[in-house]
Coordinates of C-alpha atoms and ligand atoms in Angstrom, one line a residue:
M1 CA -9.0 -1.6 -21.6
G2 CA -4.9 -2.3 -22.2
Y3 CA -3.8 -3.8 -26.2
A4 CA -3.5 -6.9 -24.4
H5 CA -7.5 -7.5 -24.6
D6 CA -6.9 -7.0 -28.5
Y7 CA -3.6 -9.0 -28.8
A8 CA -5.5 -11.9 -27.1
A9 CA -8.5 -11.4 -29.2
A10 CA -6.4 -11.5 -32.4
I11 CA -4.6 -14.9 -31.6
M12 CA -8.1 -16.1 -31.0
Q13 CA -9.1 -15.6 -34.0
R14 CA -6.0 -16.1 -36.1
G15 CA -7.0 -19.0 -37.7
R16 CA -9.5 -17.3 -39.7
V17 CA -8.3 -13.6 -39.7
P18 CA -4.5 -14.0 -40.2
M19 CA -2.0 -11.7 -38.2
P20 CA 0.0 -8.9 -39.7
P21 CA 2.5 -9.4 -41.7
V22 CA 0.3 -11.6 -43.5
D23 CA 3.3 -12.2 -46.1
F24 CA 6.1 -12.8 -43.8
V25 CA 8.9 -15.5 -44.9
P26 CA 11.3 -15.9 -42.3
N27 CA 15.0 -15.7 -43.8
W28 CA 16.3 -18.5 -42.5
S29 CA 20.4 -18.4 -43.5
D30 CA 20.2 -15.2 -41.6
G31 CA 18.4 -16.3 -38.1
P32 CA 19.4 -15.9 -35.1
R33 CA 21.4 -18.2 -32.6
K34 CA 19.5 -20.0 -29.6
A35 CA 21.5 -18.1 -27.3
K36 CA 23.1 -15.1 -26.8
Y37 CA 26.8 -14.3 -27.6
Y38 CA 28.9 -12.4 -25.8
P39 CA 32.5 -12.3 -27.1
G40 CA 35.7 -11.8 -24.6
V41 CA 33.4 -12.4 -21.7
D42 CA 35.1 -14.7 -19.4
S43 CA 33.6 -18.5 -18.0
L44 CA 33.0 -20.0 -14.9
P45 CA 32.4 -24.0 -15.3
L46 CA 29.5 -25.6 -13.5
P47 CA 30.2 -28.3 -11.2
A48 CA 28.7 -32.1 -11.8
A49 CA 25.6 -32.6 -10.0
D50 CA 24.2 -35.4 -8.8
Y51 CA 20.3 -36.0 -8.8
P52 CA 18.8 -38.5 -6.0
A53 CA 17.3 -41.1 -7.0
D54 CA 13.9 -40.5 -4.4
A55 CA 13.5 -37.3 -6.3
S56 CA 10.3 -38.4 -8.2
L57 CA 7.9 -36.9 -10.3
D58 CA 5.3 -37.8 -7.3
R59 CA 6.9 -35.7 -4.8
A60 CA 7.5 -32.8 -7.3
F61 CA 3.7 -32.6 -7.6
G62 CA 2.8 -33.5 -3.9
F63 CA 1.6 -36.7 -5.1
A64 CA 3.6 -38.5 -2.5
D65 CA 5.0 -37.8 0.5
S66 CA 6.8 -34.4 -0.2
A67 CA 10.1 -32.9 1.2
P68 CA 9.1 -29.4 2.4
G69 CA 10.3 -26.8 0.2
A70 CA 13.1 -25.6 3.2
G71 CA 16.3 -26.7 1.1
E72 CA 19.1 -24.2 0.4
F73 CA 20.9 -24.1 -3.1
D74 CA 24.6 -24.5 -3.7
L75 CA 26.6 -23.8 -7.0
T76 CA 26.3 -27.8 -7.3
S77 CA 22.6 -27.5 -7.4
L78 CA 21.9 -24.3 -9.3
S79 CA 24.7 -25.8 -11.7
G80 CA 22.1 -29.2 -12.0
M81 CA 18.9 -27.3 -11.7
L82 CA 20.0 -25.3 -15.0
L83 CA 22.1 -28.6 -16.8
D84 CA 18.4 -30.4 -16.6
S85 CA 16.4 -27.9 -17.9
Y86 CA 17.8 -25.4 -20.3
G87 CA 21.0 -27.2 -21.0
L88 CA 22.2 -29.2 -24.0
T89 CA 21.6 -33.1 -22.7
G90 CA 21.8 -34.9 -26.3
R91 CA 21.1 -34.9 -30.0
R92 CA 17.6 -35.5 -31.9
L93 CA 18.2 -37.6 -34.4
G94 CA 14.5 -40.3 -34.4
V95 CA 13.1 -40.2 -37.0
Q96 CA 9.5 -38.0 -36.9
A97 CA 7.2 -35.8 -39.2
N98 CA 8.4 -32.5 -39.2
T99 CA 9.9 -31.0 -41.8
D100 CA 13.5 -30.5 -40.4
L101 CA 14.2 -34.3 -40.6
S102 CA 16.7 -34.2 -43.4
A103 CA 18.6 -31.6 -41.8
L104 CA 19.2 -33.6 -38.1
P105 CA 22.1 -35.2 -39.9
F106 CA 24.1 -32.4 -40.6
Y107 CA 26.5 -31.4 -37.8
P108 CA 25.4 -27.2 -38.4
L109 CA 22.0 -27.7 -38.3
A110 CA 22.2 -30.1 -35.3
N111 CA 19.0 -30.4 -32.9
W112 CA 20.1 -30.5 -29.2
S113 CA 17.8 -31.6 -26.8
R114 CA 17.1 -30.2 -23.5
G115 CA 14.7 -30.5 -20.2
S116 CA 12.5 -27.9 -20.8
A117 CA 10.5 -27.9 -24.3
S118 CA 10.3 -24.7 -26.1
G119 CA 7.6 -23.8 -29.0
G120 CA 9.8 -24.3 -32.1
G121 CA 12.7 -25.8 -30.6
L122 CA 13.9 -21.8 -30.2
Y123 CA 14.9 -21.5 -26.4
P124 CA 14.6 -17.6 -26.0
V125 CA 14.3 -18.0 -22.1
S126 CA 18.1 -15.9 -21.1
V127 CA 19.1 -17.7 -17.8
Y128 CA 21.0 -14.4 -15.6
W129 CA 22.2 -15.0 -12.0
V130 CA 22.8 -11.9 -10.1
S131 CA 24.9 -13.1 -6.8
G132 CA 25.9 -11.0 -4.0
P133 CA 28.3 -11.9 -1.2
N134 CA 26.6 -14.7 0.3
G135 CA 27.5 -16.7 -3.0
P136 CA 30.1 -19.2 -3.8
V137 CA 31.7 -16.5 -6.4
T138 CA 33.0 -12.7 -6.6
P139 CA 29.4 -11.3 -6.8
G140 CA 28.3 -10.3 -10.1
V141 CA 25.9 -11.0 -12.8
H142 CA 26.4 -14.0 -15.2
Y143 CA 24.9 -15.1 -18.0
Y144 CA 24.1 -18.9 -18.2
S145 CA 25.8 -20.3 -21.5
T146 CA 23.2 -23.2 -22.5
R147 CA 26.1 -24.3 -25.3
H148 CA 28.6 -24.3 -22.6
H149 CA 27.0 -25.1 -19.2
T150 CA 29.2 -22.4 -18.1
M151 CA 28.3 -19.3 -16.0
Q152 CA 29.9 -15.8 -18.5
R153 CA 30.4 -13.2 -16.2
L154 CA 29.2 -10.0 -17.6
L155 CA 29.7 -7.7 -14.5
T156 CA 31.8 -8.0 -11.5
G157 CA 30.7 -6.2 -8.4
D158 CA 27.8 -6.6 -5.5
V159 CA 24.6 -5.5 -7.5
S160 CA 22.0 -8.1 -6.0
G161 CA 20.7 -5.0 -3.8
E162 CA 19.2 -3.4 -7.4
V163 CA 17.3 -6.9 -7.4
R164 CA 16.0 -6.3 -4.4
E165 CA 15.2 -3.2 -4.4
A166 CA 13.3 -3.9 -8.2
L167 CA 11.5 -7.0 -6.3
G168 CA 9.8 -4.3 -3.9
G169 CA 10.1 -6.1 -0.6
Y170 CA 9.2 -9.6 -2.7
G171 CA 12.2 -12.5 -1.6
A172 CA 14.1 -9.8 0.4
N173 CA 15.8 -12.2 2.4
T174 CA 18.6 -13.3 0.1
D175 CA 21.2 -12.0 -2.3
Q176 CA 20.7 -14.7 -4.9
Y177 CA 19.0 -14.6 -7.7
L178 CA 17.7 -16.1 -11.5
V179 CA 16.3 -13.2 -13.4
L180 CA 14.6 -14.5 -16.6
G181 CA 14.3 -12.1 -19.9
I182 CA 12.7 -13.1 -23.4
K183 CA 14.9 -12.2 -26.1
Y184 CA 12.2 -11.9 -28.9
W185 CA 14.3 -11.9 -31.7
Q186 CA 15.3 -15.2 -31.2
N187 CA 11.9 -16.2 -31.4
S188 CA 10.2 -13.7 -33.6
F189 CA 12.8 -14.3 -36.9
K190 CA 10.1 -17.1 -37.2
Y191 CA 6.9 -16.4 -35.6
N192 CA 6.8 -12.2 -36.4
S193 CA 3.0 -11.2 -34.8
F194 CA 2.4 -14.2 -32.9
S195 CA 6.0 -14.1 -30.6
F196 CA 5.0 -12.9 -27.8
H197 CA 2.1 -15.7 -27.4
A198 CA 4.8 -18.3 -27.6
V199 CA 7.6 -17.2 -25.6
S200 CA 5.3 -16.0 -22.9
M201 CA 4.5 -19.6 -22.9
D202 CA 8.4 -21.1 -22.8
L203 CA 8.7 -19.1 -19.9
G204 CA 6.3 -21.0 -18.2
A205 CA 7.8 -24.1 -19.3
A206 CA 11.0 -23.7 -17.8
V207 CA 10.1 -22.0 -15.0
Q208 CA 7.8 -25.4 -14.1
T209 CA 10.8 -27.6 -14.9
W210 CA 12.5 -25.9 -12.1
R211 CA 9.7 -26.3 -10.0
M212 CA 9.6 -29.7 -10.5
W213 CA 13.4 -30.4 -10.4
A214 CA 13.7 -28.4 -6.9
G215 CA 10.5 -29.0 -5.7
A216 CA 11.1 -33.2 -5.8
R217 CA 13.9 -32.7 -3.8
G218 CA 13.1 -30.3 -1.2
L219 CA 14.2 -26.9 -3.0
S220 CA 12.0 -24.0 -3.8
V221 CA 11.4 -22.1 -7.0
E222 CA 8.8 -19.2 -6.4
P223 CA 8.7 -16.6 -9.3
A224 CA 8.3 -13.0 -9.0
M225 CA 6.6 -11.8 -11.9
W226 CA 5.8 -8.0 -10.6
F227 CA 8.8 -6.0 -10.3
D228 CA 10.2 -2.9 -11.6
E229 CA 11.2 -4.4 -15.0
A230 CA 12.7 -1.5 -16.6
R231 CA 15.5 -1.1 -14.0
L232 CA 16.4 -5.0 -14.2
Q233 CA 16.7 -4.1 -17.9
K234 CA 19.0 -1.4 -17.4
L235 CA 21.2 -3.8 -14.9
L236 CA 21.4 -6.5 -17.5
G237 CA 22.1 -3.6 -20.3
V238 CA 19.6 -4.7 -22.4
D239 CA 17.3 -2.9 -24.7
G240 CA 14.0 -2.5 -23.8
E241 CA 12.1 -3.3 -26.4
E242 CA 14.5 -6.1 -27.6
E243 CA 14.5 -8.2 -24.1
G244 CA 11.6 -8.0 -22.0
V245 CA 12.2 -9.2 -17.9
F246 CA 9.7 -12.2 -17.5
A247 CA 10.6 -13.1 -13.9
V248 CA 13.0 -13.1 -11.3
V249 CA 13.3 -16.7 -9.1
P250 CA 15.2 -15.7 -5.5
L251 CA 16.9 -18.6 -4.5
K252 CA 17.5 -19.5 -0.9
W253 CA 21.5 -19.9 -0.3
A254 CA 23.3 -22.4 1.6
Q255 CA 26.1 -20.2 2.7
G256 CA 23.8 -17.8 4.8
Q257 CA 20.9 -15.1 4.4
A258 CA 21.7 -11.6 3.7
S259 CA 19.9 -10.0 6.7
S260 CA 19.7 -6.5 5.1
P261 CA 20.1 -5.3 1.6
T262 CA 23.7 -5.3 0.2
G263 CA 25.8 -3.8 -3.2
P264 CA 24.6 -0.2 -4.4
V265 CA 21.3 0.1 -5.0
S266 CA 21.8 3.5 -6.8
G267 CA 19.8 2.4 -10.0
D268 CA 22.4 3.6 -12.3
V269 CA 24.4 0.2 -12.5
S270 CA 24.6 -1.8 -15.8
V271 CA 26.3 -4.9 -17.9
R272 CA 28.3 -2.8 -19.9
H273 CA 28.8 -6.3 -22.6
R274 CA 26.5 -6.8 -25.0
D275 CA 24.7 -9.6 -27.0
I276 CA 26.4 -9.5 -30.8
E277 CA 23.3 -10.8 -32.9
R278 CA 24.1 -12.9 -35.7
S279 CA 21.1 -12.0 -38.0
R280 CA 22.1 -9.0 -40.7
E281 CA 19.0 -7.9 -40.6
V282 CA 16.9 -7.6 -37.4
F283 CA 13.0 -7.2 -38.2
T284 CA 10.9 -5.4 -35.6
F285 CA 7.2 -6.5 -35.1
D286 CA 4.3 -3.8 -34.1
A287 CA 2.0 -6.6 -32.1
L288 CA 5.3 -7.5 -30.5
L289 CA 6.9 -3.9 -29.3
K290 CA 3.0 -3.2 -28.2
M291 CA 2.8 -6.1 -26.3
Q292 CA 6.6 -5.5 -24.6
A293 CA 5.0 -1.9 -23.9
A294 CA 1.8 -3.1 -22.2
T295 CA 2.9 -6.1 -20.4
S296 CA 5.8 -4.1 -18.8
E297 CA 4.0 -0.5 -18.3
H298 CA 2.8 -1.1 -14.7
A299 CA 5.2 -4.0 -13.9
A300 CA 5.7 -3.2 -10.4
R301 CA 2.3 -2.6 -9.2
R302 CA 1.6 -6.3 -7.9
P303 CA -1.7 -7.4 -7.4
A304 CA -3.2 -7.4 -4.0
P305 CA -3.5 -10.8 -2.3
G306 CA -7.0 -12.7 -4.1
A307 CA -6.9 -10.0 -7.2
L308 CA -7.1 -12.9 -9.5
A309 CA -10.4 -14.8 -7.8
P310 CA -13.1 -12.8 -9.9
A311 CA -10.6 -15.1 -12.9
A312 CA -10.6 -18.1 -11.4
A313 CA -11.2 -20.9 -13.8
P314 CA -15.1 -22.1 -13.9
P315 CA -15.9 -25.2 -11.7
V316 CA -17.7 -28.4 -13.3
N317 CA -20.8 -28.5 -14.4
P318 CA -22.4 -31.2 -11.8
Q319 CA -25.3 -31.8 -14.4
L320 CA -23.1 -33.4 -16.8
P321 CA -22.9 -37.1 -16.8
L322 CA -19.8 -38.5 -14.6
A323 CA -17.2 -40.4 -16.2
P324 CA -15.1 -42.0 -12.6
L325 CA -11.4 -42.0 -13.1
P326 CA -9.2 -44.6 -11.4
A327 CA -6.2 -43.5 -9.3
A328 CA -3.2 -42.3 -10.9
R329 CA -0.6 -44.2 -11.7
P330 CA 2.5 -43.6 -10.2
M331 CA 5.7 -41.7 -11.0
P332 CA 8.1 -42.7 -9.3
G333 CA 11.0 -42.3 -11.6
D334 CA 13.7 -39.1 -10.8
V335 CA 12.7 -36.2 -12.0
R336 CA 16.1 -35.9 -13.9
T337 CA 15.9 -39.2 -15.6
V338 CA 12.5 -38.4 -16.8
L339 CA 13.8 -35.2 -17.9
R340 CA 16.1 -36.7 -20.3
R341 CA 13.8 -38.7 -21.7
R342 CA 11.3 -36.0 -22.6
R343 CA 10.5 -35.6 -26.1
S344 CA 7.6 -34.4 -28.6
S345 CA 6.3 -37.6 -30.4
F346 CA 5.8 -35.4 -33.7
G347 CA 3.9 -37.5 -35.8
R348 CA 4.7 -40.8 -34.2
F349 CA 1.6 -41.3 -32.1
D350 CA 0.0 -45.2 -33.2
A351 CA -3.6 -45.9 -31.3
S352 CA -3.5 -49.6 -31.6
R353 CA -2.1 -49.8 -28.0
P354 CA -4.9 -47.4 -26.2
V355 CA -3.7 -45.6 -23.2
T356 CA -4.9 -46.7 -19.8
A357 CA -7.2 -44.6 -17.6
E358 CA -4.4 -44.7 -14.9
Q359 CA -2.1 -43.0 -17.4
L360 CA -4.6 -40.5 -18.2
A361 CA -5.8 -39.6 -14.8
A362 CA -1.8 -39.1 -13.8
C363 CA -1.4 -36.9 -16.9
L364 CA -4.3 -34.5 -15.7
A365 CA -3.5 -34.2 -12.0
A366 CA 0.1 -33.2 -13.3
S367 CA -1.6 -31.0 -15.5
S368 CA -4.2 -29.3 -12.9
T369 CA -1.1 -29.1 -10.1
G370 CA 1.7 -27.9 -12.9
S371 CA -1.0 -25.2 -13.6
R372 CA 0.1 -23.4 -10.1
L373 CA 3.2 -21.6 -10.4
G374 CA 3.1 -20.1 -6.8
G375 CA 5.6 -17.2 -6.2
D376 CA 3.6 -14.1 -6.4
T377 CA 1.5 -15.1 -8.8
G378 CA -1.5 -15.0 -6.3
T379 CA -2.1 -18.9 -8.3
G380 CA 0.1 -21.0 -5.9
T381 CA -1.6 -24.2 -4.3
G382 CA -3.2 -23.7 -0.9
T383 CA -4.7 -19.7 -1.1
G384 CA -3.7 -18.7 -4.4
V385 CA -6.2 -19.3 -7.7
R386 CA -6.4 -21.7 -10.2
L387 CA -6.5 -20.2 -13.5
A388 CA -6.7 -23.1 -15.5
K389 CA -9.6 -25.5 -16.5
L390 CA -8.4 -29.0 -18.7
Y391 CA -10.3 -30.1 -21.2
A392 CA -10.2 -34.0 -22.5
F393 CA -11.0 -35.3 -26.3
V394 CA -10.9 -38.8 -25.5
N395 CA -9.7 -41.1 -28.8
H396 CA -8.4 -44.1 -27.7
V397 CA -8.9 -44.4 -23.9
E398 CA -9.3 -47.9 -21.9
G399 CA -12.2 -48.1 -20.1
L400 CA -13.9 -44.5 -21.8
E401 CA -15.8 -44.0 -24.6
P402 CA -14.8 -41.7 -26.7
G403 CA -15.8 -38.4 -26.5
A404 CA -15.3 -34.2 -25.1
Y405 CA -14.8 -34.6 -21.2
E406 CA -14.1 -31.7 -18.3
Y407 CA -11.5 -32.3 -15.9
D408 CA -12.8 -31.9 -12.2
P409 CA -9.4 -31.2 -10.4
D410 CA -10.8 -31.8 -7.0
A411 CA -12.7 -35.0 -7.4
R412 CA -10.7 -36.3 -10.0
E413 CA -13.1 -37.6 -12.2
L414 CA -14.2 -36.6 -15.6
R415 CA -17.8 -35.0 -16.8
L416 CA -19.0 -35.8 -20.2
V417 CA -19.3 -32.8 -22.4
K418 CA -20.0 -34.0 -26.1
A419 CA -20.2 -37.9 -26.7
G420 CA -18.7 -39.1 -29.7
R421 CA -15.4 -39.9 -31.6
P422 CA -13.9 -36.6 -31.6
G423 CA -10.4 -37.6 -34.4
E424 CA -12.4 -36.0 -37.3
F425 CA -12.5 -32.8 -35.3
L426 CA -9.5 -32.7 -34.1
Q427 CA -7.9 -33.5 -37.3
R428 CA -9.6 -30.8 -38.9
N429 CA -8.9 -27.9 -36.8
Y430 CA -5.0 -28.9 -36.8
F431 CA -2.7 -26.8 -38.7
L432 CA 0.4 -28.7 -39.4
S433 CA 0.7 -31.9 -40.7
N434 CA 3.2 -33.3 -38.2
Y435 CA 0.6 -34.8 -36.1
N436 CA -2.2 -37.0 -36.8
L437 CA -4.4 -36.5 -33.9
E438 CA -6.9 -38.8 -34.2
Q439 CA -4.1 -41.2 -33.2
A440 CA -3.2 -40.0 -30.1
G441 CA -5.2 -41.4 -27.0
A442 CA -6.3 -38.2 -25.7
V443 CA -6.4 -34.3 -26.5
L444 CA -6.3 -32.3 -23.4
V445 CA -6.6 -28.6 -23.5
P446 CA -6.3 -26.3 -20.8
T447 CA -8.4 -23.2 -21.0
V448 CA -7.9 -19.8 -19.5
R449 CA -10.3 -16.7 -18.7
T450 CA -7.6 -14.2 -20.3
S451 CA -10.2 -11.4 -20.6
A452 CA -10.8 -11.3 -16.7
V453 CA -7.0 -11.8 -15.8
L454 CA -6.4 -8.6 -17.9
D455 CA -9.6 -7.3 -16.4
A456 CA -8.5 -8.4 -13.0
V457 CA -4.4 -7.5 -12.9
G458 CA -4.2 -5.5 -16.0
D459 CA -1.9 -6.4 -19.4
R460 CA 0.6 -7.9 -17.6
G461 CA -1.5 -11.0 -16.8
Y462 CA -1.0 -12.2 -20.2
R463 CA 2.3 -13.2 -19.3
L464 CA 0.7 -15.0 -16.6
V465 CA -2.0 -17.1 -18.7
N466 CA 0.8 -17.9 -20.8
A467 CA 2.9 -18.8 -18.6
T468 CA 0.2 -20.9 -16.8
I469 CA -0.1 -23.0 -20.3
G470 CA 3.2 -22.8 -20.3
A471 CA 4.2 -24.7 -16.9
V472 CA 0.9 -27.1 -17.8
A473 CA 2.9 -28.1 -21.0
Q474 CA 5.6 -29.2 -19.1
S475 CA 4.3 -31.1 -16.5
V476 CA 2.4 -32.8 -18.7
Y477 CA 5.4 -33.4 -21.1
T478 CA 7.4 -34.5 -18.1
A479 CA 4.3 -36.9 -17.2
C480 CA 4.3 -38.5 -20.0
S481 CA 7.6 -39.5 -20.0
A482 CA 7.1 -40.9 -16.2
L483 CA 4.4 -42.8 -17.8
E484 CA 6.3 -43.9 -20.9
L485 CA 4.0 -42.4 -23.1
G486 CA 4.4 -40.2 -25.9
C487 CA 3.4 -36.4 -25.5
G488 CA 3.5 -33.7 -28.0
V489 CA 1.9 -30.0 -27.2
A490 CA 0.9 -27.5 -30.1
L491 CA -0.6 -23.9 -31.0
G492 CA -1.2 -24.4 -34.6
F493 CA -5.1 -25.1 -34.2
D494 CA -8.3 -23.1 -34.3
N495 CA -9.3 -21.8 -31.0
V496 CA -12.2 -20.7 -32.4
S497 CA -13.6 -23.9 -33.1
Y498 CA -12.6 -25.6 -29.9
I499 CA -14.7 -22.8 -28.4
E500 CA -17.8 -23.8 -30.0
E501 CA -17.1 -27.5 -30.0
L502 CA -16.4 -26.8 -25.9
G503 CA -19.1 -24.6 -25.3
L504 CA -16.9 -21.9 -24.1
D505 CA -18.8 -18.4 -25.0
A506 CA -20.3 -17.8 -22.1
T507 CA -17.9 -18.4 -19.9
G508 CA -14.9 -16.6 -21.1
E509 CA -12.3 -19.4 -21.2
A510 CA -9.9 -19.4 -24.1
P511 CA -8.4 -22.8 -25.2
L512 CA -4.5 -22.3 -24.9
L513 CA -2.8 -25.2 -26.3
I514 CA -3.8 -29.0 -27.5
M515 CA -1.7 -31.4 -25.6
M516 CA -1.5 -35.2 -27.4
I517 CA -0.9 -37.9 -25.6
G518 CA -0.8 -41.4 -26.5
N519 CA 1.6 -44.7 -27.6
E520 CA 3.9 -44.7 -30.1
R521 CA 4.8 -47.1 -32.9
P522 CA 7.0 -49.5 -31.1
A523 CA 10.5 -49.3 -32.0
P524 CA 10.7 -46.2 -34.0
A525 CA 13.6 -45.7 -35.6
D526 CA 16.0 -43.8 -33.7
F527 CA 20.1 -43.0 -32.7
R528 CA 21.2 -42.1 -29.4
Y529 CA 23.5 -39.3 -28.9
E530 CA 23.7 -38.1 -25.2
I531 CA 26.0 -35.6 -24.2
A532 CA 25.3 -34.9 -20.4
Ligands
FMN601 C1 4.4 -23.4 -26.0 C2 4.8 -24.2 -26.9 C3 4.5 -24.3 -28.3 C4 4.3 -25.6 -28.8 N1 3.8 -25.7 -30.1 C5 4.1 -26.6 -31.0 C6 3.5 -26.6 -32.0 O1 2.8 -26.0 -32.6 N2 3.9 -28.0 -32.9 C7 4.5 -28.7 -33.1 O2 4.4 -29.7 -33.4 N3 5.3 -28.7 -31.6 C8 5.0 -27.3 -30.5 N4 5.8 -27.1 -29.9 C9 7.0 -28.6 -29.0 C10 8.0 -27.8 -29.9 O3 8.2 -28.0 -30.9 C11 9.4 -29.0 -28.8 O4 8.9 -28.8 -27.9 C12 10.8 -28.4 -29.3 O5 10.9 -28.5 -30.9 C13 11.5 -29.1 -28.9 O6 11.4 -30.4 -29.2 P1 11.4 -31.5 -28.1 O7 10.2 -31.2 -27.1 O8 11.5 -33.2 -28.4 O9 12.5 -31.6 -26.9 C14 5.4 -26.2 -28.5 C15 6.0 -26.4 -27.6 C16 5.8 -25.5 -26.7 C17 6.0 -25.4 -24.9

């Protein structure tokens, strides 16, 4: 058994047995930037990009007649997808229940909003664009600067062959790739050993934003998570312990397809620019170093098709009482608009208006469909394995008795696991003070059989488990935005209590996130400050 098993167990237990270093206090005044900083590089401004009004969230999830994913990216659509996911689109100034509230009006401490959610709002995913001669710019490696919405040129020359070789046959029919790194310090300065758990979810949230954004308009985003990671770290000029490479997305490109590998494939070429760290003091954490080592050791050993089958989510129990759901409320809003409206509720739930059963049905369907990451993960819809199972703690939903339910994604109905108002249980097992969980209409909880995934595909499977949960989180956030519901997700809860409450011991399911959905207090104080 690899280290990822131990890490997974420690994460589950951490509400009862704190993970070392227990006395760690973040040095806020010496924190890192929320992006990488490459001084002196050239910047390529990205074009303004429209978004089709009929590219609805229902289409993104395949709930409405969807466009086949045969479209081709160009610079404009790439620009739009990056802006709407990780680009800065506005400033958060609404009054909410987080402890950072008093800092928000100060410009140097401004909190900029983005389409994707991210644990702690730290946004540690670095996006690199590796483009060969079929692209619109001189071939090279660019870093997407979220602050400027520009591409910063890190290397000039065609190195797309390096990525193609690293992918070992996946996504070979193009010379345009998005490579996603995670710069750990950007998150670990705050979350230390817990960091790996959070950032691997952030990765899934970012990729799922792209999958929805692209899928709704007939483009496809199919991520690879298994490839020669060390080779890509070398290409990007990053330290193997400081920045992991978590995913590669080959882009079908408009100006033609590379028929044969191009660019040098020597394995020797490397970006020479270096990110300049803002923090004077950077710490490393044992658990994080070990997780990077364990999950990258056999990074190129892509699991065989079907390898995940033994780790599939357990079926619902047909003996449990049935609670039918109505058809999901439609989500006709276009994906860009709903991403711009997306935000965390942070304490603004108000149960005086219950959630409708149609809204709940839509959130559950979106979460379930959104959990299928596709690409080389073996989890795509169709022949892929469904890893995530969903539970719903119902507080205030029209036509549904309060209680804990499990969700049947095929029949789109609920089964009652435990009757009774769950509010007291939910609040008792939440660590932070920024939400009153009882005021949410429902709290959705995705589970994955983490140990079974690790047994099936090795330690790198931890990244897949958490990317799946991140994708579910982003799906439910975006669905709530379309359904005019408030939403918030949180990792700060006692996982073991949820295992006990839902009786998950026998199946080995790990409850990995809580996702609150509900109506908010009317007209909460806010200040509009859109920048995109
Ligand atoms: C994987 C993940 C974990 C999160 N965990 C928490 C949490 O424990 N508590 C919380 O209040 N918010 C949590 N969030 C929400 C983020 O804090 C939020 O997305 C971020 O601050 C940006 O704010 P916004 O969602 O309003 O854009 C989490 C988000 C993600 C994607």
